[in-house]
Amino acid sequence: EAEVAQSPRYKITEKSQAVAFWCDPISGHATLYWYRQILGQGPELLVQFQDESVVDDSQLPKDRFSAERLKGVDSTLKIQPAELGDSAMYLCASSFPRETKNTEAFFGQGTRLTVV
Amino acid sequence: AQSVTQLDSQVPVFEEAPVELRCNYSSSVSVYLFWYVQYPNQGLQLLLKYLSGSTLVKGINGFEAEFNKSQTSFHLRKPSVHISDTAEYFCAVSVRGGYQKVTFGIGTKLQVIP
């Protein structure tokens, strides 16, 4: 069964260091999402890609966060420098296979980031 | 912009009892509605979705939800819960058309008591 792959599953980093997360969506999915989920809260959209283009990054803290999806397939989310408040689960999701009308987002297992 | 309100942060219920998790949404245009479940340290798994048609939607694990346009609600129900249903449940909405940003509620923790 096709699934969204994320790595690493867990990451511990020191404050002010750089950290990166990787996501490989389900093959053929045009839309890719990065969400941040702080403990006890719902997922908050950070950035949404349609193919290789960013269509929504209104909640992305652009002074320290960056995201790219260069070939419209896999994606990387980077934080530099990391702050204590960035500790959270980072979830990647994909949707919209081109050949169907499925609209739900399929989620990866997430990356649990702890900043110390 | 769309938004989701989950009215209960925690719902304790005894095993084999029925449960309802409440969700209300706000949007100026037509929407798609979803319920997801999340187990500890896992991603989100789709339980069910409403796209169009019948307002009663059946999902996995015996859950169902009813879309009520006049009350802008999409409450999740199960007639008899099991210990394994203990998890966090998220209601989500996306608007029809456009790039379909998916917006989530804050979640409801369902605690099934033996």
mmCIF file of C-alpha atoms in Angstrom:
data_model
loop_
_atom_site.group_PDB
_atom_site.id
_atom_site.type_symbol
_atom_site.label_atom_id
_atom_site.label_comp_id
_atom_site.label_asym_id
_atom_site.label_seq_id
_atom_site.Cartn_x
_atom_site.Cartn_y
_atom_site.Cartn_z
ATOM 1 C CA GLU A 1 0.000 0.000 0.000
ATOM 2 C CA ALA A 2 1.359 3.411 -1.002
ATOM 3 C CA GLU A 3 2.220 5.726 1.865
ATOM 4 C CA VAL A 4 3.861 9.043 2.630
ATOM 5 C CA ALA A 5 7.425 8.555 3.833
ATOM 6 C CA GLN A 6 9.064 10.910 6.306
ATOM 7 C CA SER A 7 12.514 10.937 7.866
ATOM 8 C CA PRO A 8 13.833 11.060 10.442
ATOM 9 C CA ARG A 9 11.135 9.838 12.852
ATOM 10 C CA TYR A 10 12.783 11.545 15.796
ATOM 11 C CA LYS A 11 15.277 14.405 15.953
ATOM 12 C CA ILE A 12 16.929 16.084 18.915
ATOM 13 C CA THR A 13 18.832 19.256 18.179
ATOM 14 C CA GLU A 14 20.372 22.071 20.146
ATOM 15 C CA LYS A 15 19.001 25.566 20.094
ATOM 16 C CA SER A 16 20.484 27.681 17.247
ATOM 17 C CA GLN A 17 21.416 24.633 15.173
ATOM 18 C CA ALA A 18 20.015 23.876 11.735
ATOM 19 C CA VAL A 19 17.652 20.934 11.196
ATOM 20 C CA ALA A 20 16.002 19.456 8.107
ATOM 21 C CA PHE A 21 13.130 17.063 7.513
ATOM 22 C CA TRP A 22 12.410 15.067 4.384
ATOM 23 C CA CYS A 23 9.130 13.898 2.896
ATOM 24 C CA ASP A 24 8.352 11.640 -0.052
ATOM 25 C CA PRO A 25 4.630 11.824 -0.943
ATOM 26 C CA ILE A 26 2.526 9.105 -2.502
ATOM 27 C CA SER A 27 3.520 8.714 -6.129
ATOM 28 C CA GLY A 28 1.460 10.897 -8.450
ATOM 29 C CA HIS A 29 0.089 13.200 -5.758
ATOM 30 C CA ALA A 30 0.238 16.799 -6.905
ATOM 31 C CA THR A 31 -0.372 18.481 -3.553
ATOM 32 C CA LEU A 32 2.050 18.288 -0.640
ATOM 33 C CA TYR A 33 1.481 19.788 2.787
ATOM 34 C CA TRP A 34 3.756 20.416 5.767
ATOM 35 C CA TYR A 35 1.965 20.746 9.105
ATOM 36 C CA ARG A 36 3.299 21.517 12.574
ATOM 37 C CA GLN A 37 1.526 19.951 15.532
ATOM 38 C CA ILE A 38 2.381 21.269 18.964
ATOM 39 C CA LEU A 39 1.608 18.838 21.776
ATOM 40 C CA GLY A 40 -2.071 18.970 22.673
ATOM 41 C CA GLN A 41 -3.086 20.967 19.607
ATOM 42 C CA GLY A 42 -4.336 20.285 16.107
ATOM 43 C CA PRO A 43 -2.067 20.350 13.049
ATOM 44 C CA GLU A 44 -1.324 23.839 11.731
ATOM 45 C CA LEU A 45 -0.505 24.268 8.053
ATOM 46 C CA LEU A 46 2.978 25.656 7.468
ATOM 47 C CA VAL A 47 3.230 25.364 3.690
ATOM 48 C CA GLN A 48 1.285 23.826 0.799
ATOM 49 C CA PHE A 49 2.758 22.932 -2.594
ATOM 50 C CA GLN A 50 0.947 22.317 -5.849
ATOM 51 C CA ASP A 51 3.565 20.406 -7.858
ATOM 52 C CA GLU A 52 6.734 22.476 -7.325
ATOM 53 C CA SER A 53 4.986 25.772 -6.582
ATOM 54 C CA VAL A 54 4.130 27.156 -3.150
ATOM 55 C CA VAL A 55 0.402 27.984 -3.015
ATOM 56 C CA ASP A 56 0.140 28.828 0.698
ATOM 57 C CA ASP A 57 2.924 29.702 3.116
ATOM 58 C CA SER A 58 1.062 32.333 5.097
ATOM 59 C CA GLN A 59 1.811 30.623 8.436
ATOM 60 C CA LEU A 60 5.440 29.744 7.694
ATOM 61 C CA PRO A 61 7.895 31.726 9.870
ATOM 62 C CA LYS A 62 10.007 32.759 6.918
ATOM 63 C CA ASP A 63 12.822 34.257 8.960
ATOM 64 C CA ARG A 64 13.870 30.764 10.063
ATOM 65 C CA PHE A 65 11.826 28.201 8.104
ATOM 66 C CA SER A 66 12.201 27.279 4.445
ATOM 67 C CA ALA A 67 10.623 24.591 2.296
ATOM 68 C CA GLU A 68 11.250 23.351 -1.195
ATOM 69 C CA ARG A 69 9.887 20.781 -3.609
ATOM 70 C CA LEU A 70 12.266 21.246 -6.513
ATOM 71 C CA LYS A 71 11.060 18.579 -8.942
ATOM 72 C CA GLY A 72 7.489 18.460 -7.699
ATOM 73 C CA VAL A 73 8.051 15.139 -5.959
ATOM 74 C CA ASP A 74 9.808 14.951 -2.596
ATOM 75 C CA SER A 75 10.192 17.903 -0.265
ATOM 76 C CA THR A 76 12.486 19.260 2.426
ATOM 77 C CA LEU A 77 11.552 21.511 5.344
ATOM 78 C CA LYS A 78 14.413 23.334 7.045
ATOM 79 C CA ILE A 79 14.685 25.303 10.261
ATOM 80 C CA GLN A 80 17.695 27.547 10.852
ATOM 81 C CA PRO A 81 18.283 28.440 13.600
ATOM 82 C CA ALA A 82 16.091 26.171 15.710
ATOM 83 C CA GLU A 83 14.437 27.651 18.806
ATOM 84 C CA LEU A 84 13.007 25.933 21.869
ATOM 85 C CA GLY A 85 9.469 26.771 20.716
ATOM 86 C CA ASP A 86 9.981 24.760 17.537
ATOM 87 C CA SER A 87 9.682 21.511 19.480
ATOM 88 C CA ALA A 88 6.715 19.774 17.891
ATOM 89 C CA MET A 89 5.634 16.999 15.528
ATOM 90 C CA TYR A 90 6.148 17.913 11.878
ATOM 91 C CA LEU A 91 3.698 16.126 9.618
ATOM 92 C CA CYS A 92 3.848 15.772 5.878
ATOM 93 C CA ALA A 93 0.770 14.914 3.838
ATOM 94 C CA SER A 94 -0.124 14.557 0.176
ATOM 95 C CA SER A 95 -3.309 14.515 -1.855
ATOM 96 C CA PHE A 96 -4.805 14.876 -5.310
ATOM 97 C CA PRO A 97 -3.720 12.023 -7.469
ATOM 98 C CA ARG A 98 -4.167 13.404 -10.953
ATOM 99 C CA GLU A 99 -6.252 10.551 -12.256
ATOM 100 C CA THR A 100 -8.942 10.492 -9.558
ATOM 101 C CA LYS A 101 -11.047 12.884 -7.540
ATOM 102 C CA ASN A 102 -9.827 11.784 -4.126
ATOM 103 C CA THR A 103 -9.527 14.827 -1.932
ATOM 104 C CA GLU A 104 -8.382 13.586 1.443
ATOM 105 C CA ALA A 105 -4.860 14.169 2.663
ATOM 106 C CA PHE A 106 -2.725 11.101 3.379
ATOM 107 C CA PHE A 107 -0.306 11.611 6.257
ATOM 108 C CA GLY A 108 3.142 10.308 7.000
ATOM 109 C CA GLN A 109 4.223 9.118 10.468
ATOM 110 C CA GLY A 110 5.695 12.511 11.290
ATOM 111 C CA THR A 111 9.011 13.743 12.646
ATOM 112 C CA ARG A 112 9.111 14.468 16.365
ATOM 113 C CA LEU A 113 11.513 17.394 16.898
ATOM 114 C CA THR A 114 12.904 18.231 20.318
ATOM 115 C CA VAL A 115 15.005 21.381 20.668
ATOM 116 C CA VAL A 116 17.206 21.479 23.769
ATOM 117 C CA ALA B 1 -11.355 31.569 5.467
ATOM 118 C CA GLN B 2 -12.642 28.331 6.916
ATOM 119 C CA SER B 3 -12.386 27.240 10.550
ATOM 120 C CA VAL B 4 -13.273 24.257 12.713
ATOM 121 C CA THR B 5 -14.448 24.143 16.317
ATOM 122 C CA GLN B 6 -14.270 20.957 18.327
ATOM 123 C CA LEU B 7 -16.350 21.617 21.378
ATOM 124 C CA ASP B 8 -14.908 18.981 23.709
ATOM 125 C CA SER B 9 -11.198 18.684 24.454
ATOM 126 C CA GLN B 10 -11.642 15.378 26.302
ATOM 127 C CA VAL B 11 -14.422 12.815 26.299
ATOM 128 C CA PRO B 12 -14.324 9.931 28.784
ATOM 129 C CA VAL B 13 -16.698 7.055 28.050
ATOM 130 C CA PHE B 14 -17.129 3.530 29.357
ATOM 131 C CA GLU B 15 -16.354 0.595 27.112
ATOM 132 C CA GLU B 16 -19.351 -0.547 25.007
ATOM 133 C CA ALA B 17 -21.161 2.759 25.585
ATOM 134 C CA PRO B 18 -22.055 5.062 22.672
ATOM 135 C CA VAL B 19 -20.065 8.212 21.996
ATOM 136 C CA GLU B 20 -20.496 11.449 20.046
ATOM 137 C CA LEU B 21 -17.635 13.837 19.301
ATOM 138 C CA ARG B 22 -18.839 17.254 18.242
ATOM 139 C CA CYS B 23 -17.536 19.371 15.372
ATOM 140 C CA ASN B 24 -18.779 22.657 13.962
ATOM 141 C CA TYR B 25 -17.297 24.457 10.992
ATOM 142 C CA SER B 26 -17.389 27.909 9.503
ATOM 143 C CA SER B 27 -17.041 28.711 5.816
ATOM 144 C CA SER B 28 -18.583 31.110 3.333
ATOM 145 C CA VAL B 29 -18.444 28.511 0.557
ATOM 146 C CA SER B 30 -19.202 24.819 0.146
ATOM 147 C CA VAL B 31 -16.857 22.489 1.982
ATOM 148 C CA TYR B 32 -15.517 18.988 2.233
ATOM 149 C CA LEU B 33 -15.426 17.573 5.778
ATOM 150 C CA PHE B 34 -13.188 14.939 7.338
ATOM 151 C CA TRP B 35 -12.547 13.096 10.569
ATOM 152 C CA TYR B 36 -9.064 11.802 11.298
ATOM 153 C CA VAL B 37 -7.752 9.670 14.186
ATOM 154 C CA GLN B 38 -4.283 9.939 15.688
ATOM 155 C CA TYR B 39 -2.637 7.386 17.971
ATOM 156 C CA PRO B 40 0.329 8.469 20.158
ATOM 157 C CA ASN B 41 3.396 9.448 18.157
ATOM 158 C CA GLN B 42 1.727 8.537 14.881
ATOM 159 C CA GLY B 43 0.473 10.433 11.870
ATOM 160 C CA LEU B 44 -3.207 10.995 11.128
ATOM 161 C CA GLN B 45 -5.428 8.315 9.625
ATOM 162 C CA LEU B 46 -8.637 9.127 7.788
ATOM 163 C CA LEU B 47 -11.784 7.770 9.487
ATOM 164 C CA LEU B 48 -14.361 9.137 7.052
ATOM 165 C CA LYS B 49 -15.120 12.008 4.711
ATOM 166 C CA TYR B 50 -18.087 13.944 3.390
ATOM 167 C CA LEU B 51 -17.757 15.184 -0.174
ATOM 168 C CA SER B 52 -21.355 15.296 -1.400
ATOM 169 C CA GLY B 53 -24.529 13.216 -1.551
ATOM 170 C CA SER B 54 -25.876 11.376 1.484
ATOM 171 C CA THR B 55 -25.410 13.381 4.659
ATOM 172 C CA LEU B 56 -24.789 10.220 6.726
ATOM 173 C CA VAL B 57 -21.279 8.993 6.129
ATOM 174 C CA LYS B 58 -19.930 5.666 7.330
ATOM 175 C CA GLY B 59 -16.236 5.162 7.972
ATOM 176 C CA ILE B 60 -13.771 2.644 9.279
ATOM 177 C CA ASN B 61 -13.849 1.000 12.714
ATOM 178 C CA GLY B 62 -17.631 1.388 13.031
ATOM 179 C CA PHE B 63 -17.638 5.203 13.089
ATOM 180 C CA GLU B 64 -20.163 7.358 11.274
ATOM 181 C CA ALA B 65 -20.818 11.089 10.966
ATOM 182 C CA GLU B 66 -23.718 13.227 9.839
ATOM 183 C CA PHE B 67 -23.353 16.434 7.851
ATOM 184 C CA ASN B 68 -25.866 19.076 8.909
ATOM 185 C CA LYS B 69 -25.617 22.111 6.666
ATOM 186 C CA SER B 70 -28.131 24.237 8.558
ATOM 187 C CA GLN B 71 -26.263 23.739 11.827
ATOM 188 C CA THR B 72 -22.841 23.703 10.155
ATOM 189 C CA SER B 73 -22.000 20.540 12.063
ATOM 190 C CA PHE B 74 -20.316 17.225 11.351
ATOM 191 C CA HIS B 75 -20.529 15.198 14.559
ATOM 192 C CA LEU B 76 -18.803 11.832 14.823
ATOM 193 C CA ARG B 77 -20.591 8.886 16.446
ATOM 194 C CA LYS B 78 -20.022 5.280 17.380
ATOM 195 C CA PRO B 79 -22.735 3.115 18.964
ATOM 196 C CA SER B 80 -20.370 1.017 21.077
ATOM 197 C CA VAL B 81 -16.755 1.949 21.792
ATOM 198 C CA HIS B 82 -13.834 -0.354 22.424
ATOM 199 C CA ILE B 83 -10.652 0.162 24.426
ATOM 200 C CA SER B 84 -8.741 0.369 21.153
ATOM 201 C CA ASP B 85 -10.710 3.504 20.198
ATOM 202 C CA THR B 86 -8.752 5.485 22.800
ATOM 203 C CA ALA B 87 -7.001 8.120 20.678
ATOM 204 C CA GLU B 88 -7.239 11.735 19.578
ATOM 205 C CA TYR B 89 -9.792 12.645 16.939
ATOM 206 C CA PHE B 90 -9.519 15.625 14.620
ATOM 207 C CA CYS B 91 -12.242 17.216 12.536
ATOM 208 C CA ALA B 92 -11.034 18.969 9.375
ATOM 209 C CA VAL B 93 -12.502 21.093 6.596
ATOM 210 C CA SER B 94 -11.408 22.145 3.145
ATOM 211 C CA VAL B 95 -13.240 24.393 0.698
ATOM 212 C CA ARG B 96 -14.339 23.146 -2.698
ATOM 213 C CA GLY B 97 -12.213 24.319 -5.571
ATOM 214 C CA GLY B 98 -8.945 26.175 -5.475
ATOM 215 C CA TYR B 99 -5.978 24.529 -3.815
ATOM 216 C CA GLN B 100 -8.047 22.985 -1.021
ATOM 217 C CA LYS B 101 -6.225 24.016 2.105
ATOM 218 C CA VAL B 102 -7.149 21.561 4.869
ATOM 219 C CA THR B 103 -7.837 23.193 8.252
ATOM 220 C CA PHE B 104 -7.973 21.152 11.450
ATOM 221 C CA GLY B 105 -9.685 21.565 14.789
ATOM 222 C CA ILE B 106 -7.767 21.318 18.051
ATOM 223 C CA GLY B 107 -8.773 17.704 18.563
ATOM 224 C CA THR B 108 -10.816 15.671 21.045
ATOM 225 C CA LYS B 109 -9.164 13.051 23.231
ATOM 226 C CA LEU B 110 -11.401 10.025 23.543
ATOM 227 C CA GLN B 111 -10.628 8.027 26.684
ATOM 228 C CA VAL B 112 -12.387 4.665 26.827
ATOM 229 C CA ILE B 113 -12.705 3.387 30.384
ATOM 230 C CA PRO B 114 -12.730 -0.398 30.947
#
